[in-house]
Amino acid sequence: MARSTRTRLTRSLALALATASSVGVAATSAASANADVSTTSSVKTRAQVPWASVGTGWVAADVVRGGVNHLVLASPGGQAYEIATLAKNEVVVAISHDGKHVATQRPNSSDGLPHPRVWDMRTGKASNLPINLSNLTFTRPNGTAVMGFNEVNSYGRYSTSGTQQRVVTAGRSGVGDYPVITPNPNGLTDAVTSTRAGRSSVSLYNHAGFTKARTFSQPTGSQGCTATGWKNTTTLIETCDIRGKNGVAAPQVFAQNIAGGAPKALTSGTYPGGDAYSGFSDAADTSIGTLAMTASPYGGDFGGTVFRLSGTKATTKVGPSSVNPNGGAYAGGYATKIVGDKILYASSPMGGRSTKRMVAEYDVRTKKLTYLVGNNSKYTGEVNGYAVIDPRA
């Protein structure tokens, strides 16, 4: 699920593909982000993971290496730790706030269900979840449970050992289609993005009983909104497709107070070099100012970039001149998330499993690009799914 915060072709496609997206949902303090900056090229074991230092910017991924599908944890410094061996087609979809648990899926072609598991990253052992649970994310603030929805959009919450904690049927909750959860960092509420009649909206749920508190209003001209992340415990960041005076819809970012009321625009217009269809999928505060990530209805998965904001307008581009330049057209690299003071880059999922795919992070302060897994990294192989520890998601 996480929820990934990728730039997508459409917001509805983002909901439909959220389970297979790259971005996890968890966080710890930003102070731990750079704790492990090892330059060694050796691969370490799960027993060597410095758990007290795991936090913002650490990435979990499934990487096929030597014919084996490995569950890997990588630090922002590029140090890789092999955790466990996964099934052939098993992919990472979410990571807990402390990195100690990861959710995976094993799509089964015979029944079309996700067959998820939760992995204890300290022991390398997995616990099964209901075979039809998807759009997974971990609870906040402690990641002690995992939650998601089944194929009829009923909500389920389970402990990291697979024990049922809470189930709410779709009929009672009124969730809607393709729901995706963005849990509040305080653990008291959950933002839920869902779709009805092709239009997405965001509602606030009380976490304990998973009962709806309110559905947020949408800005003028909106054709649908999705939850992107949290600015703080009282302010949710949303991305909404806004139809302009020229009739063209482009995504823009808004701040929504969870008490209700009208959302506040954080971005407007297009970015330098963008056309009328181009807009933004996210906006986040960093140590160098507020940054916005671009989105395009027909180019999102192939070219997310980041710009510094002046007011609501994009000004100068932030990031490396190129990412994974020897990766090819689909495996090159595009911005998928702003995580603390780092920009997460990844290869397009359209590239399929390839040794040229990769995940990398760019530090906006030091202006250093570090490859974490896959091509150009110290842990090469075929990268497919991945999730990042993010304080806002």
Coordinates of C-alpha atoms in Angstrom, one line a residue:
M1 CA 0.0 0.0 0.0
A2 CA 1.5 2.0 0.8
R3 CA 1.1 3.1 -0.3
S4 CA 3.1 4.1 -2.5
T5 CA 3.5 7.5 -3.4
R6 CA 4.4 7.2 -7.0
T7 CA 3.5 9.6 -9.8
R8 CA 0.8 7.6 -11.7
L9 CA -0.9 7.8 -15.0
T10 CA -4.1 8.6 -13.1
R11 CA -5.2 8.8 -9.5
S12 CA -7.6 5.8 -9.9
L13 CA -4.7 3.8 -11.3
A14 CA -2.7 4.7 -8.2
L15 CA -5.4 3.1 -6.1
A16 CA -5.7 0.0 -8.1
L17 CA -2.0 -0.5 -8.1
A18 CA -1.2 0.6 -4.6
T19 CA -0.5 -2.9 -3.3
A20 CA 2.1 -3.4 -6.0
S21 CA 3.7 0.0 -5.5
S22 CA 7.1 0.7 -4.3
V23 CA 6.6 2.7 -1.2
G24 CA 6.1 1.4 2.3
V25 CA 4.3 3.1 5.2
A26 CA 6.3 3.6 8.3
A27 CA 8.6 6.0 10.1
T28 CA 11.0 6.6 12.9
S29 CA 13.0 9.7 13.9
A30 CA 14.9 11.5 11.2
A31 CA 18.0 11.5 13.5
S32 CA 18.6 7.9 12.6
A33 CA 18.5 8.4 8.8
N34 CA 22.2 8.5 8.3
A35 CA 23.4 6.3 11.2
D36 CA 24.8 3.6 8.9
V37 CA 27.0 5.0 6.2
S38 CA 29.2 2.0 5.7
T39 CA 31.3 2.0 2.6
T40 CA 32.1 -1.7 2.7
S41 CA 31.1 -3.7 -0.3
S42 CA 30.4 -6.9 1.7
V43 CA 26.9 -8.1 2.3
K44 CA 26.0 -8.4 5.9
T45 CA 23.5 -10.8 7.7
R46 CA 20.3 -10.0 9.6
A47 CA 22.3 -10.6 12.8
Q48 CA 24.4 -7.6 11.9
V49 CA 21.6 -5.1 11.4
P50 CA 22.1 -2.1 13.8
W51 CA 18.4 -2.0 14.8
A52 CA 18.8 1.0 17.1
S53 CA 19.9 3.0 14.0
V54 CA 17.3 1.7 11.5
G55 CA 14.9 4.5 10.5
T56 CA 14.0 7.1 7.9
G57 CA 15.3 6.2 4.4
W58 CA 16.0 2.5 5.1
V59 CA 14.7 0.3 2.3
A60 CA 13.4 -3.3 2.2
A61 CA 13.4 -5.0 -1.2
D62 CA 13.1 -8.4 -2.9
V63 CA 16.2 -8.9 -5.1
V64 CA 16.9 -12.0 -7.2
R65 CA 20.6 -12.8 -6.9
G66 CA 22.3 -16.0 -8.0
G67 CA 18.9 -17.4 -8.9
V68 CA 17.5 -16.9 -5.4
N69 CA 14.9 -14.3 -4.4
H70 CA 16.3 -12.5 -1.3
L71 CA 14.6 -10.3 1.2
V72 CA 17.1 -7.4 1.7
L73 CA 17.3 -4.4 4.0
A74 CA 19.5 -1.5 2.9
S75 CA 20.7 1.5 4.8
P76 CA 20.7 5.0 3.2
G77 CA 24.5 4.5 3.0
G78 CA 24.1 1.6 0.7
Q79 CA 24.9 -1.2 3.1
A80 CA 22.8 -4.3 2.4
Y81 CA 21.7 -7.0 4.9
E82 CA 20.3 -10.3 3.7
I83 CA 17.3 -11.2 5.9
A84 CA 15.7 -14.3 4.4
T85 CA 14.9 -16.3 1.2
L86 CA 11.6 -15.5 -0.4
A87 CA 9.4 -17.5 -2.8
K88 CA 10.2 -17.1 -6.5
N89 CA 7.5 -14.6 -7.2
E90 CA 7.3 -13.0 -3.7
V91 CA 7.5 -9.1 -3.6
V92 CA 7.9 -6.6 -0.8
V93 CA 4.9 -4.2 -0.4
A94 CA 5.3 -2.6 3.1
I95 CA 7.7 -2.0 5.9
S96 CA 7.0 -1.1 9.6
H97 CA 8.2 2.1 11.1
D98 CA 11.2 0.5 12.8
G99 CA 12.1 -1.8 10.0
K100 CA 11.6 -4.9 12.1
H101 CA 8.6 -6.2 10.0
V102 CA 8.0 -6.4 6.3
A103 CA 4.9 -7.4 4.4
T104 CA 5.1 -9.4 1.2
Q105 CA 2.8 -10.9 -1.4
R106 CA 3.0 -14.1 -3.4
P107 CA 0.5 -13.6 -6.3
N108 CA -1.1 -16.9 -7.2
S109 CA -2.1 -17.3 -10.8
S110 CA -4.6 -20.1 -10.0
D111 CA -6.8 -18.0 -7.7
G112 CA -5.6 -14.5 -8.5
L113 CA -5.2 -13.7 -4.7
P114 CA -2.2 -12.0 -3.1
H115 CA -1.3 -14.6 -0.5
P116 CA 0.5 -12.1 1.9
R117 CA 3.0 -12.8 4.7
V118 CA 4.5 -10.8 7.5
W119 CA 8.3 -11.2 8.0
D120 CA 10.1 -10.7 11.3
M121 CA 13.3 -9.1 10.0
R122 CA 15.2 -10.1 13.2
T123 CA 14.5 -13.8 13.0
G124 CA 13.9 -14.2 9.2
K125 CA 10.6 -16.0 10.0
A126 CA 7.3 -15.4 8.2
S127 CA 3.6 -15.5 9.4
N128 CA 0.8 -16.0 7.0
L129 CA -2.1 -13.5 6.6
P130 CA -5.5 -14.2 5.0
I131 CA -4.8 -15.1 1.4
N132 CA -7.1 -12.4 0.1
L133 CA -5.7 -9.4 2.1
S134 CA -4.1 -6.7 0.1
N135 CA -3.3 -3.0 0.0
L136 CA -1.2 -3.6 3.2
T137 CA 0.3 -1.1 5.6
F138 CA 1.5 -1.3 9.2
T139 CA -0.1 0.5 12.1
R140 CA 1.4 3.6 13.6
P141 CA 3.2 4.5 15.7
N142 CA 4.7 1.2 16.7
G143 CA 4.0 -1.1 13.7
T144 CA 2.6 -3.8 15.9
A145 CA -0.1 -4.8 13.4
V146 CA -0.7 -4.9 9.7
M147 CA -3.9 -3.8 8.0
G148 CA -5.5 -3.9 4.6
F149 CA -8.6 -4.9 2.6
N150 CA -9.8 -8.0 0.8
E151 CA -11.3 -8.4 -2.6
V152 CA -14.8 -7.2 -1.5
N153 CA -13.2 -4.2 0.3
S154 CA -13.7 -5.4 3.9
Y155 CA -11.1 -4.1 6.4
G156 CA -8.9 -6.4 8.3
R157 CA -6.2 -5.8 11.0
Y158 CA -3.9 -8.6 12.1
S159 CA -0.9 -8.8 14.5
T160 CA 2.5 -9.4 13.0
S161 CA 2.1 -13.0 13.9
G162 CA -1.1 -13.3 11.9
T163 CA -3.7 -13.1 14.7
Q164 CA -6.9 -11.4 13.8
Q165 CA -7.5 -8.1 15.7
R166 CA -10.3 -6.4 13.9
V167 CA -12.5 -7.1 10.9
V168 CA -15.1 -4.7 9.5
T169 CA -17.2 -5.6 6.5
A170 CA -17.4 -3.3 3.6
G171 CA -21.2 -2.9 4.0
R172 CA -20.8 -1.5 7.5
S173 CA -17.8 0.7 6.9
G174 CA -18.9 2.1 3.5
V175 CA -15.3 2.1 2.4
G176 CA -15.8 2.1 -1.3
D177 CA -13.7 0.5 -4.1
Y178 CA -9.8 0.0 -4.0
P179 CA -9.3 1.5 -0.6
V180 CA -5.8 2.4 0.6
I181 CA -4.9 3.3 4.2
T182 CA -2.6 6.1 5.2
P183 CA -2.2 5.8 9.0
N184 CA -1.8 8.9 11.2
P185 CA 1.6 8.9 12.9
N186 CA -0.2 9.2 16.3
G187 CA -2.0 5.9 15.6
L188 CA -5.4 7.4 16.5
T189 CA -6.9 7.8 13.1
D190 CA -6.4 6.5 9.5
A191 CA -6.9 8.4 6.2
V192 CA -8.6 6.1 3.7
T193 CA -8.6 6.8 0.0
S194 CA -11.4 5.0 -1.9
T195 CA -13.1 5.2 -5.3
R196 CA -16.8 5.4 -6.2
A197 CA -18.0 5.7 -9.7
G198 CA -14.5 6.3 -10.9
R199 CA -13.9 9.3 -8.5
S200 CA -11.5 9.0 -5.6
S201 CA -12.1 10.7 -2.2
V202 CA -10.4 10.7 1.2
S203 CA -12.2 9.9 4.5
L204 CA -11.0 9.9 8.1
Y205 CA -11.5 6.8 10.2
N206 CA -11.1 6.3 14.0
H207 CA -8.4 3.6 14.2
A208 CA -9.6 1.6 17.2
G209 CA -13.0 0.5 15.7
F210 CA -12.3 1.6 12.1
T211 CA -15.5 3.8 12.0
K212 CA -15.8 6.7 9.7
A213 CA -15.5 10.2 11.3
R214 CA -15.8 12.3 8.1
T215 CA -15.2 12.5 4.4
F216 CA -13.1 15.5 3.4
S217 CA -14.5 18.2 1.1
Q218 CA -12.6 18.6 -2.2
P219 CA -11.3 21.8 -3.8
T220 CA -13.1 23.6 -6.6
G221 CA -12.6 21.8 -9.9
S222 CA -11.5 18.5 -8.3
Q223 CA -12.0 15.3 -10.2
G224 CA -10.8 13.2 -7.3
C225 CA -8.4 13.3 -4.4
T226 CA -6.0 10.8 -2.8
A227 CA -4.1 10.8 0.5
T228 CA -0.4 11.2 0.0
G229 CA 1.1 11.5 3.5
W230 CA 1.1 13.4 6.7
K231 CA 2.6 16.9 7.3
N232 CA 1.9 16.3 11.0
T233 CA -0.7 14.6 13.1
T234 CA -3.4 17.2 12.4
T235 CA -2.6 17.9 8.7
L236 CA -3.0 15.4 5.9
I237 CA -1.4 16.0 2.5
E238 CA -3.6 15.1 -0.5
T239 CA -3.2 15.1 -4.3
C240 CA -6.2 16.1 -6.3
D241 CA -6.8 16.2 -10.0
I242 CA -7.9 19.8 -10.7
R243 CA -9.7 20.8 -13.9
G244 CA -8.5 24.3 -15.0
K245 CA -10.2 27.0 -17.1
N246 CA -8.9 25.4 -20.2
G247 CA -10.7 22.2 -19.3
V248 CA -7.5 20.3 -18.8
A249 CA -7.1 18.4 -15.5
A250 CA -3.7 18.3 -13.7
P251 CA -2.7 17.0 -10.3
Q252 CA -2.1 19.5 -7.5
V253 CA -1.2 19.1 -3.8
F254 CA -3.3 20.3 -0.8
A255 CA -3.1 20.4 2.9
Q256 CA -6.2 19.1 4.7
N257 CA -6.9 19.7 8.4
I258 CA -8.3 16.5 9.8
A259 CA -10.9 18.5 11.7
G260 CA -12.5 19.3 8.3
G261 CA -12.9 22.5 6.3
A262 CA -11.5 23.4 2.9
P263 CA -8.1 22.1 1.9
K264 CA -5.3 24.6 1.4
A265 CA -3.4 24.6 -2.0
L266 CA 0.3 23.8 -1.7
T267 CA 1.1 23.8 -5.4
S268 CA -0.4 25.4 -8.5
G269 CA 0.2 25.7 -12.2
T270 CA 2.8 23.5 -14.0
Y271 CA 6.5 23.0 -13.4
P272 CA 9.2 24.4 -15.7
G273 CA 9.1 22.5 -19.0
G274 CA 5.7 20.9 -18.2
D275 CA 2.6 21.2 -20.3
A276 CA -1.0 21.9 -19.4
Y277 CA -1.5 18.3 -18.2
S278 CA 1.5 18.4 -15.9
G279 CA 1.2 19.0 -12.1
F280 CA 2.4 17.7 -8.8
S281 CA 2.0 14.5 -6.8
D282 CA 3.5 15.5 -3.5
A283 CA 5.0 18.5 -1.5
A284 CA 7.2 18.1 1.6
D285 CA 9.2 20.3 3.9
T286 CA 13.0 19.7 4.0
S287 CA 16.0 21.4 5.4
I288 CA 16.5 23.2 2.1
G289 CA 12.9 24.4 1.8
T290 CA 9.6 23.0 0.6
L291 CA 10.0 20.6 -2.4
A292 CA 7.4 19.3 -4.8
M293 CA 7.4 16.2 -6.9
T294 CA 6.0 16.3 -10.4
A295 CA 3.3 14.2 -11.9
S296 CA 1.8 13.9 -15.4
P297 CA -1.4 12.0 -16.4
Y298 CA 0.5 10.3 -19.2
G299 CA 4.1 10.4 -18.1
G300 CA 4.1 9.8 -14.3
D301 CA 5.8 6.4 -14.1
F302 CA 8.5 7.5 -16.5
G303 CA 9.7 10.9 -15.3
G304 CA 9.0 12.0 -11.7
T305 CA 11.3 15.0 -10.8
V306 CA 11.6 17.3 -7.8
F307 CA 11.5 21.1 -7.7
R308 CA 11.9 23.7 -5.0
L309 CA 8.7 25.7 -4.3
S310 CA 8.4 29.5 -4.0
G311 CA 4.9 29.9 -2.5
T312 CA 2.9 27.4 -4.6
K313 CA 5.0 27.7 -7.7
A314 CA 7.8 25.4 -8.8
T315 CA 11.1 27.1 -9.4
T316 CA 14.5 25.3 -9.6
K317 CA 15.0 21.6 -10.1
V318 CA 16.5 19.6 -7.2
G319 CA 18.3 16.3 -7.8
P320 CA 21.1 14.6 -9.7
S321 CA 21.6 15.3 -13.4
S322 CA 20.9 11.6 -14.1
V323 CA 19.9 8.5 -12.3
N324 CA 20.9 5.0 -13.3
P325 CA 22.1 6.2 -16.7
N326 CA 23.1 2.8 -18.0
G327 CA 19.7 1.3 -17.0
G328 CA 17.9 1.9 -20.3
A329 CA 14.6 3.5 -21.1
Y330 CA 12.4 1.8 -18.5
A331 CA 15.1 1.1 -15.9
G332 CA 16.6 4.5 -15.8
G333 CA 15.2 6.1 -12.7
Y334 CA 12.6 8.6 -11.6
A335 CA 11.6 10.3 -8.3
T336 CA 9.0 8.3 -6.3
K337 CA 9.1 9.9 -2.8
I338 CA 10.5 12.7 -0.7
V339 CA 11.7 11.0 2.5
G340 CA 13.1 13.4 5.1
D341 CA 16.1 15.1 3.4
K342 CA 16.3 12.5 0.7
I343 CA 14.6 11.9 -2.6
L344 CA 13.9 8.2 -3.4
Y345 CA 14.5 7.2 -7.0
A346 CA 13.5 3.9 -8.6
S347 CA 13.2 2.2 -12.0
S348 CA 9.9 2.1 -13.7
P349 CA 7.8 -1.0 -12.9
M350 CA 7.2 -1.2 -16.7
G351 CA 10.7 -2.4 -17.0
G352 CA 9.8 -5.8 -15.4
R353 CA 12.4 -7.8 -13.5
S354 CA 15.8 -6.9 -14.8
T355 CA 19.4 -6.6 -13.5
K356 CA 19.3 -3.0 -14.7
R357 CA 16.5 -1.9 -12.3
M358 CA 17.5 -0.2 -9.1
V359 CA 16.5 1.9 -6.0
A360 CA 18.6 4.9 -5.0
E361 CA 18.5 7.9 -2.7
Y362 CA 19.7 11.5 -3.2
D363 CA 20.6 13.6 -0.2
V364 CA 19.4 17.2 -0.9
R365 CA 21.9 18.6 1.6
T366 CA 25.0 16.8 0.6
K367 CA 23.9 16.4 -3.1
K368 CA 25.1 12.8 -3.0
L369 CA 23.3 10.0 -4.9
T370 CA 23.6 6.6 -3.3
Y371 CA 22.4 3.4 -5.0
L372 CA 20.9 1.1 -2.4
V373 CA 19.9 -2.1 -4.3
G374 CA 20.0 -3.3 -7.9
N375 CA 22.1 -1.8 -10.8
N376 CA 25.0 0.4 -9.8
S377 CA 24.6 -0.6 -6.1
K378 CA 26.8 -2.8 -3.9
Y379 CA 23.9 -5.3 -3.9
T380 CA 23.2 -6.0 -7.6
G381 CA 20.4 -8.3 -8.9
E382 CA 16.9 -8.2 -10.2
V383 CA 14.9 -5.8 -8.1
N384 CA 11.1 -5.9 -8.1
G385 CA 9.2 -4.8 -5.0
Y386 CA 10.5 -2.4 -2.4
A387 CA 9.3 -0.2 0.5
V388 CA 10.9 2.7 2.3
I389 CA 10.6 3.9 5.9
D390 CA 9.0 7.3 5.6
P391 CA 8.0 9.6 8.5
R392 CA 5.1 11.1 6.5
A393 CA 3.5 7.9 5.3

